């Protein structure tokens, strides 16, 4: 889960993964990445890459990533920003003749890279994911107002004001349709039992880590 | 109902393509009585609609003609066209089969002179050209048709056109009063050889078949290349009749795809390799063929043919399953979009014509066969049933002619064993 381990932990996790799997990156992906066991089913037809609306903007399309995994290009895969470009449109999944859950694998790889501290540092989707996760896990409800402000101002005050002005139509529309409330800035709404919710998230993470062999 | 013909020692062969013809001949030449039942108006099946055969690029006439001559010479084979099996009762060694026979409206007096076709002006889509061309409503299916006897299409029966056809026949061969008949016969064993049909290309939505005139299937391309086909053998594209010199072949159109057909249709790689040579034959060095493929499956001795085509400078290979086909609205040129997996480059390639190497599916799904047969996950007949209904040719799998014939011979041997046992039991 993004952003909840210190840098030291991450480096440590990565070292241990390297020691455990040595040159078998495919096995590492199979065991630790969501739906990773599907990777070897890819027959390199390329239809997913050709169906992706983001195609021209990625360096590594899904079949390329899958082949890189099989070729053991661990560092190149985990530091790639391609997985973070996925918009979850599911075009690729619909077209894949082998029914690979490509979208899930892409997100799984991104999450795993983030856990090991290898994900690219300046990547807007990754930044958003981290901000969203922190925002959401604080109260158990997404707080659009705070989320928006943090996103706009993440590059400093001046940039934030500029961004806010350029996005004001969208913001006003959200206020008008009650998709966002200005009062949320004061803390906002949350689930009834915030403590219980946070304990639940902690437990889920613990179980997930154990299953993936990521616990201490 | 017409009374029974045949006995428990008869072998019934269903489907008169190359596989069914082979099965009938093998059994008949071993001295068995055979009834060969064909749904259409002629024997020959799909092979009769091919321009040339891989790997030797000979014309289908040779193979078919020899078989037809053997059938004509055999006293043990009874051929029934326009006939379908509707029911099979009984068990191994003793079946009673019900047939439904559609009227041909032409009797055995026909000399195939063609006067009826000349007299008639009504036209219908030509099914042997996959609807690309039209034909008269009084017709001989194709030049190799057997029996060589005309057919009056039901659409003109009871109309002035039908009467014109009848009046034109000097041999009294046209009988517009014929009706559908039902017939029962006995058989000890059954060879089921109903073959294949092309997968419905319109279901592969991103390829635009049915929306873009210059996207056609491989079976249609065979007809374009055939001198007896709708263009007289010229490779002209449907939208404007322009010569199609720059042709794209899209492999695995429907095959090897969990969303369409699960299986590899096995012959379409070879069919496209063969068809690149039609383009070369038509336009020599001006020909441009591009084969978009996942991997080329030219099995065993076909590898030599593949190697030869690889060396042909007019043929290019792109390792990619095409993602999408678009059309240039002004020229109606198809434009292929995708990513090649040798370098992962995106392409947008313009061609004159796209040929979809369409997958094969069973023409009668095993589940719809009125007998005890085992189906595989694609609906082909699998071995293993207790019955004496034996699959042959493309009813059992996607096969080329050579393998279809081998499979037919194997099925016939099993059928012969069953009727021999039935004969011994009766003796
Ligand atoms: C584009 C293309 C090109 C090809 N080129 C080649 C080539 O160059 N060389 C090669 O070796 N192979 C080629 N093939 C494969 C070849 O067409 C098959 O191997 C061959 O047709 C198999 O013959 P069959 O008798 O099993 O089936 P079919 O040819 O399909 O014959 C089946 C027969 O059964 C009849 N029938 C169907 N349903 C019923 C029913 N319910 N009752 C009674 N009769 C019925 C049909 O009317 C038909 O006459 C090609 C295939 C394609 C798609
Ligand atoms: S569509 Fe499926 S099989 Fe084809 S390259 Fe993509 S993941 Fe692999
Ligand atoms: S034979 Fe070739 S084109 Fe046909 S399904 Fe198999 S791989 Fe695809």
PDB file of C-alpha atoms in Angstrom, chain A residues 18-209:
ATOM      1  CA  UNK A  18      16.617 -10.043  -4.192  1.00  0.00           C
ATOM      2  CA  UNK A  19      18.191 -12.613  -1.896  1.00  0.00           C
ATOM      3  CA  UNK A  20      15.139 -14.837  -1.955  1.00  0.00           C
ATOM      4  CA  UNK A  21      14.430 -14.919  -5.669  1.00  0.00           C
ATOM      5  CA  UNK A  22      17.917 -14.299  -7.071  1.00  0.00           C
ATOM      6  CA  UNK A  23      17.502 -14.526 -10.826  1.00  0.00           C
ATOM      7  CA  UNK A  24      13.961 -15.803 -10.841  1.00  0.00           C
ATOM      8  CA  UNK A  25      12.027 -12.593 -11.261  1.00  0.00           C
ATOM      9  CA  UNK A  26       9.109 -14.415 -12.906  1.00  0.00           C
ATOM     10  CA  UNK A  27       8.604 -16.467  -9.744  1.00  0.00           C
ATOM     11  CA  UNK A  28       8.843 -13.349  -7.608  1.00  0.00           C
ATOM     12  CA  UNK A  29       6.083 -11.752  -9.682  1.00  0.00           C
ATOM     13  CA  UNK A  30       3.992 -14.912  -9.591  1.00  0.00           C
ATOM     14  CA  UNK A  31       4.162 -15.075  -5.815  1.00  0.00           C
ATOM     15  CA  UNK A  32       4.004 -11.423  -4.896  1.00  0.00           C
ATOM     16  CA  UNK A  33       2.093  -9.499  -7.520  1.00  0.00           C
ATOM     17  CA  UNK A  34      -1.690  -9.561  -7.880  1.00  0.00           C
ATOM     18  CA  UNK A  35      -2.598 -12.079 -10.633  1.00  0.00           C
ATOM     19  CA  UNK A  36       1.140 -12.416 -11.335  1.00  0.00           C
ATOM     20  CA  UNK A  37       0.724 -16.109 -12.122  1.00  0.00           C
ATOM     21  CA  UNK A  38      -0.942 -15.065 -15.396  1.00  0.00           C
ATOM     22  CA  UNK A  39       2.191 -13.423 -16.783  1.00  0.00           C
ATOM     23  CA  UNK A  40       3.521 -16.579 -18.400  1.00  0.00           C
ATOM     24  CA  UNK A  41       0.224 -17.064 -20.276  1.00  0.00           C
ATOM     25  CA  UNK A  42       0.945 -14.059 -22.498  1.00  0.00           C
ATOM     26  CA  UNK A  43       1.593 -15.219 -26.073  1.00  0.00           C
ATOM     27  CA  UNK A  44       2.990 -11.871 -27.260  1.00  0.00           C
ATOM     28  CA  UNK A  45       0.258 -11.171 -29.750  1.00  0.00           C
ATOM     29  CA  UNK A  46       0.394  -7.436 -29.043  1.00  0.00           C
ATOM     30  CA  UNK A  47      -3.325  -6.787 -29.346  1.00  0.00           C
ATOM     31  CA  UNK A  48      -3.523  -5.249 -25.864  1.00  0.00           C
ATOM     32  CA  UNK A  49      -0.739  -2.783 -26.635  1.00  0.00           C
ATOM     33  CA  UNK A  50      -2.502  -1.798 -29.839  1.00  0.00           C
ATOM     34  CA  UNK A  51      -5.826  -1.357 -28.052  1.00  0.00           C
ATOM     35  CA  UNK A  52      -4.527   0.856 -25.235  1.00  0.00           C
ATOM     36  CA  UNK A  53      -5.615   4.501 -25.550  1.00  0.00           C
ATOM     37  CA  UNK A  54      -2.424   5.506 -23.724  1.00  0.00           C
ATOM     38  CA  UNK A  55      -0.291   3.450 -26.082  1.00  0.00           C
ATOM     39  CA  UNK A  56       1.811   6.230 -27.565  1.00  0.00           C
ATOM     40  CA  UNK A  57       2.736   7.526 -24.124  1.00  0.00           C
ATOM     41  CA  UNK A  58       4.301   4.503 -22.526  1.00  0.00           C
ATOM     42  CA  UNK A  59       7.735   3.174 -22.841  1.00  0.00           C
ATOM     43  CA  UNK A  60       6.763  -0.396 -21.905  1.00  0.00           C
ATOM     44  CA  UNK A  61       3.464  -1.750 -23.176  1.00  0.00           C
ATOM     45  CA  UNK A  62       1.977  -4.762 -21.315  1.00  0.00           C
ATOM     46  CA  UNK A  63       3.463  -7.476 -23.578  1.00  0.00           C
ATOM     47  CA  UNK A  64       6.837  -5.777 -23.332  1.00  0.00           C
ATOM     48  CA  UNK A  65       6.594  -5.657 -19.528  1.00  0.00           C
ATOM     49  CA  UNK A  66       5.542  -9.328 -19.484  1.00  0.00           C
ATOM     50  CA  UNK A  67       8.465 -10.348 -21.672  1.00  0.00           C
ATOM     51  CA  UNK A  68      10.847  -8.252 -19.568  1.00  0.00           C
ATOM     52  CA  UNK A  69       9.591 -10.110 -16.486  1.00  0.00           C
ATOM     53  CA  UNK A  70      10.321 -13.451 -18.128  1.00  0.00           C
ATOM     54  CA  UNK A  71      13.714 -12.174 -19.209  1.00  0.00           C
ATOM     55  CA  UNK A  72      14.478 -11.257 -15.571  1.00  0.00           C
ATOM     56  CA  UNK A  73      14.762  -7.512 -16.162  1.00  0.00           C
ATOM     57  CA  UNK A  74      13.749  -6.815 -12.571  1.00  0.00           C
ATOM     58  CA  UNK A  75      15.153  -3.341 -12.106  1.00  0.00           C
ATOM     59  CA  UNK A  76      13.853  -2.059 -15.464  1.00  0.00           C
ATOM     60  CA  UNK A  77      10.377  -3.395 -14.750  1.00  0.00           C
ATOM     61  CA  UNK A  78      10.027  -2.167 -11.194  1.00  0.00           C
ATOM     62  CA  UNK A  79      11.382   1.306 -11.947  1.00  0.00           C
ATOM     63  CA  UNK A  80       9.273   1.677 -15.104  1.00  0.00           C
ATOM     64  CA  UNK A  81       6.593   4.338 -15.014  1.00  0.00           C
ATOM     65  CA  UNK A  82       4.462   2.498 -17.570  1.00  0.00           C
ATOM     66  CA  UNK A  83       2.327   0.657 -15.019  1.00  0.00           C
ATOM     67  CA  UNK A  84       1.421   4.015 -13.527  1.00  0.00           C
ATOM     68  CA  UNK A  85       0.072   5.219 -16.868  1.00  0.00           C
ATOM     69  CA  UNK A  86      -2.747   2.675 -16.849  1.00  0.00           C
ATOM     70  CA  UNK A  87      -6.151   4.410 -16.670  1.00  0.00           C
ATOM     71  CA  UNK A  88      -8.072   1.187 -15.950  1.00  0.00           C
ATOM     72  CA  UNK A  89     -10.107   1.436 -19.152  1.00  0.00           C
ATOM     73  CA  UNK A  90      -9.982  -2.362 -19.489  1.00  0.00           C
ATOM     74  CA  UNK A  91      -9.735  -2.256 -23.299  1.00  0.00           C
ATOM     75  CA  UNK A  92      -6.791  -4.653 -23.132  1.00  0.00           C
ATOM     76  CA  UNK A  93      -8.583  -7.152 -20.887  1.00  0.00           C
ATOM     77  CA  UNK A  94     -11.561  -7.229 -23.215  1.00  0.00           C
ATOM     78  CA  UNK A  95      -9.371  -7.895 -26.240  1.00  0.00           C
ATOM     79  CA  UNK A  96      -6.755 -10.269 -24.804  1.00  0.00           C
ATOM     80  CA  UNK A  97      -7.271 -13.621 -26.566  1.00  0.00           C
ATOM     81  CA  UNK A  98      -5.916 -15.387 -23.488  1.00  0.00           C
ATOM     82  CA  UNK A  99      -8.047 -13.444 -21.016  1.00  0.00           C
ATOM     83  CA  UNK A 100      -5.140 -12.150 -18.953  1.00  0.00           C
ATOM     84  CA  UNK A 101      -6.295  -9.740 -16.218  1.00  0.00           C
ATOM     85  CA  UNK A 102      -3.809  -7.197 -17.588  1.00  0.00           C
ATOM     86  CA  UNK A 103      -5.152  -4.156 -15.727  1.00  0.00           C
ATOM     87  CA  UNK A 104      -4.906  -5.916 -12.360  1.00  0.00           C
ATOM     88  CA  UNK A 105      -1.383  -7.131 -13.117  1.00  0.00           C
ATOM     89  CA  UNK A 106      -0.303  -3.605 -14.085  1.00  0.00           C
ATOM     90  CA  UNK A 107      -1.672  -2.169 -10.843  1.00  0.00           C
ATOM     91  CA  UNK A 108      -0.176  -5.091  -8.920  1.00  0.00           C
ATOM     92  CA  UNK A 109       3.258  -4.380 -10.364  1.00  0.00           C
ATOM     93  CA  UNK A 110       2.934  -0.684  -9.533  1.00  0.00           C
ATOM     94  CA  UNK A 111       1.959  -1.486  -5.959  1.00  0.00           C
ATOM     95  CA  UNK A 112       4.808  -3.950  -5.568  1.00  0.00           C
ATOM     96  CA  UNK A 113       7.341  -1.478  -6.965  1.00  0.00           C
ATOM     97  CA  UNK A 114       6.047   1.113  -4.530  1.00  0.00           C
ATOM     98  CA  UNK A 115       6.388  -1.280  -1.577  1.00  0.00           C
ATOM     99  CA  UNK A 116      10.003  -1.959  -2.460  1.00  0.00           C
ATOM    100  CA  UNK A 117      10.726   1.743  -2.894  1.00  0.00           C
ATOM    101  CA  UNK A 118      11.621   1.310  -6.558  1.00  0.00           C
ATOM    102  CA  UNK A 119       8.698   3.194  -8.124  1.00  0.00           C
ATOM    103  CA  UNK A 120       9.673   6.316 -10.083  1.00  0.00           C
ATOM    104  CA  UNK A 121       9.793   9.347  -7.832  1.00  0.00           C
ATOM    105  CA  UNK A 122       8.182  11.997 -10.011  1.00  0.00           C
ATOM    106  CA  UNK A 123       5.072  10.385 -11.422  1.00  0.00           C
ATOM    107  CA  UNK A 124       1.692  12.139 -11.234  1.00  0.00           C
ATOM    108  CA  UNK A 125      -0.439   8.972 -10.904  1.00  0.00           C
ATOM    109  CA  UNK A 126       1.773   7.696  -8.122  1.00  0.00           C
ATOM    110  CA  UNK A 127       1.605  11.052  -6.334  1.00  0.00           C
ATOM    111  CA  UNK A 128      -2.151  11.053  -6.647  1.00  0.00           C
ATOM    112  CA  UNK A 129      -2.426   7.482  -5.360  1.00  0.00           C
ATOM    113  CA  UNK A 130      -0.403   8.306  -2.268  1.00  0.00           C
ATOM    114  CA  UNK A 131      -2.337  11.507  -1.544  1.00  0.00           C
ATOM    115  CA  UNK A 132      -5.637   9.711  -2.122  1.00  0.00           C
ATOM    116  CA  UNK A 133      -4.693   6.819   0.141  1.00  0.00           C
ATOM    117  CA  UNK A 134      -3.634   9.091   2.983  1.00  0.00           C
ATOM    118  CA  UNK A 135      -6.731  11.205   2.544  1.00  0.00           C
ATOM    119  CA  UNK A 136      -9.050   8.247   2.495  1.00  0.00           C
ATOM    120  CA  UNK A 137      -7.567   6.198   5.322  1.00  0.00           C
ATOM    121  CA  UNK A 138      -7.629   9.185   7.717  1.00  0.00           C
ATOM    122  CA  UNK A 139     -11.419   9.120   8.166  1.00  0.00           C
ATOM    123  CA  UNK A 140     -12.639   6.238   6.021  1.00  0.00           C
ATOM    124  CA  UNK A 141     -14.220   8.632   3.536  1.00  0.00           C
ATOM    125  CA  UNK A 142     -12.640  10.437   0.595  1.00  0.00           C
ATOM    126  CA  UNK A 143     -12.453  14.155   1.332  1.00  0.00           C
ATOM    127  CA  UNK A 144     -12.607  15.786  -2.106  1.00  0.00           C
ATOM    128  CA  UNK A 145     -11.870  19.277  -0.835  1.00  0.00           C
ATOM    129  CA  UNK A 146      -8.641  18.335   0.937  1.00  0.00           C
ATOM    130  CA  UNK A 147      -7.671  15.955  -1.816  1.00  0.00           C
ATOM    131  CA  UNK A 148      -8.001  18.680  -4.399  1.00  0.00           C
ATOM    132  CA  UNK A 149      -6.104  21.236  -2.380  1.00  0.00           C
ATOM    133  CA  UNK A 150      -3.254  18.844  -1.671  1.00  0.00           C
ATOM    134  CA  UNK A 151      -3.022  17.919  -5.317  1.00  0.00           C
ATOM    135  CA  UNK A 152      -2.982  21.488  -6.518  1.00  0.00           C
ATOM    136  CA  UNK A 153      -0.525  22.724  -3.977  1.00  0.00           C
ATOM    137  CA  UNK A 154       1.864  19.806  -4.015  1.00  0.00           C
ATOM    138  CA  UNK A 155       4.300  21.775  -6.167  1.00  0.00           C
ATOM    139  CA  UNK A 156       4.229  24.887  -3.966  1.00  0.00           C
ATOM    140  CA  UNK A 157       1.910  27.809  -3.300  1.00  0.00           C
ATOM    141  CA  UNK A 158       2.282  29.777  -6.555  1.00  0.00           C
ATOM    142  CA  UNK A 159       1.816  26.696  -8.740  1.00  0.00           C
ATOM    143  CA  UNK A 160      -1.222  25.778  -6.651  1.00  0.00           C
ATOM    144  CA  UNK A 161      -2.924  29.121  -7.142  1.00  0.00           C
ATOM    145  CA  UNK A 162      -2.325  28.890 -10.882  1.00  0.00           C
ATOM    146  CA  UNK A 163      -3.687  25.363 -10.996  1.00  0.00           C
ATOM    147  CA  UNK A 164      -6.705  26.319  -8.862  1.00  0.00           C
ATOM    148  CA  UNK A 165      -7.552  29.141 -11.253  1.00  0.00           C
ATOM    149  CA  UNK A 166      -7.232  26.927 -14.299  1.00  0.00           C
ATOM    150  CA  UNK A 167      -9.446  24.280 -12.718  1.00  0.00           C
ATOM    151  CA  UNK A 168     -12.013  26.619 -11.158  1.00  0.00           C
ATOM    152  CA  UNK A 169     -14.841  25.658 -13.524  1.00  0.00           C
ATOM    153  CA  UNK A 170     -14.545  22.011 -12.567  1.00  0.00           C
ATOM    154  CA  UNK A 171     -14.310  22.931  -8.862  1.00  0.00           C
ATOM    155  CA  UNK A 172     -17.360  25.184  -8.998  1.00  0.00           C
ATOM    156  CA  UNK A 173     -19.340  22.554 -10.863  1.00  0.00           C
ATOM    157  CA  UNK A 174     -18.503  20.016  -8.165  1.00  0.00           C
ATOM    158  CA  UNK A 175     -19.597  22.455  -5.459  1.00  0.00           C
ATOM    159  CA  UNK A 176     -22.841  23.221  -7.292  1.00  0.00           C
ATOM    160  CA  UNK A 177     -23.755  19.568  -7.738  1.00  0.00           C
ATOM    161  CA  UNK A 178     -22.803  18.862  -4.100  1.00  0.00           C
ATOM    162  CA  UNK A 179     -20.018  16.514  -5.159  1.00  0.00           C
ATOM    163  CA  UNK A 180     -17.740  18.520  -2.904  1.00  0.00           C
ATOM    164  CA  UNK A 181     -18.419  20.667   0.176  1.00  0.00           C
ATOM    165  CA  UNK A 182     -16.270  23.649   1.263  1.00  0.00           C
ATOM    166  CA  UNK A 183     -16.887  22.654   4.887  1.00  0.00           C
ATOM    167  CA  UNK A 184     -14.867  19.498   4.303  1.00  0.00           C
ATOM    168  CA  UNK A 185     -11.749  21.605   4.791  1.00  0.00           C
ATOM    169  CA  UNK A 186     -12.504  21.626   8.526  1.00  0.00           C
ATOM    170  CA  UNK A 187     -11.970  17.912   8.817  1.00  0.00           C
ATOM    171  CA  UNK A 188     -14.954  16.604   6.962  1.00  0.00           C
ATOM    172  CA  UNK A 189     -17.125  13.576   7.375  1.00  0.00           C
ATOM    173  CA  UNK A 190     -15.910  10.144   8.224  1.00  0.00           C
ATOM    174  CA  UNK A 191     -17.104   6.652   9.033  1.00  0.00           C
ATOM    175  CA  UNK A 192     -18.707   6.149  12.465  1.00  0.00           C
ATOM    176  CA  UNK A 193     -15.910   4.104  13.959  1.00  0.00           C
ATOM    177  CA  UNK A 194     -12.724   5.619  12.563  1.00  0.00           C
ATOM    178  CA  UNK A 195     -10.487   3.701  14.971  1.00  0.00           C
ATOM    179  CA  UNK A 196     -12.139   0.420  14.052  1.00  0.00           C
ATOM    180  CA  UNK A 197     -11.793   1.253  10.369  1.00  0.00           C
ATOM    181  CA  UNK A 198      -8.094   1.969  10.742  1.00  0.00           C
ATOM    182  CA  UNK A 199      -7.577  -1.255  12.680  1.00  0.00           C
ATOM    183  CA  UNK A 200      -9.327  -3.095   9.873  1.00  0.00           C
ATOM    184  CA  UNK A 201      -7.017  -1.579   7.266  1.00  0.00           C
ATOM    185  CA  UNK A 202      -3.991  -2.520   9.410  1.00  0.00           C
ATOM    186  CA  UNK A 203      -5.238  -6.086   9.717  1.00  0.00           C
ATOM    187  CA  UNK A 204      -5.921  -6.359   5.992  1.00  0.00           C
ATOM    188  CA  UNK A 205      -2.413  -5.164   5.265  1.00  0.00           C
ATOM    189  CA  UNK A 206      -0.977  -7.665   7.722  1.00  0.00           C
ATOM    190  CA  UNK A 207      -2.847 -10.543   6.078  1.00  0.00           C
ATOM    191  CA  UNK A 208      -1.924  -9.362   2.591  1.00  0.00           C
ATOM    192  CA  UNK A 209       1.755  -9.046   3.552  1.00  0.00           C
TER     193      UNK A 209
END
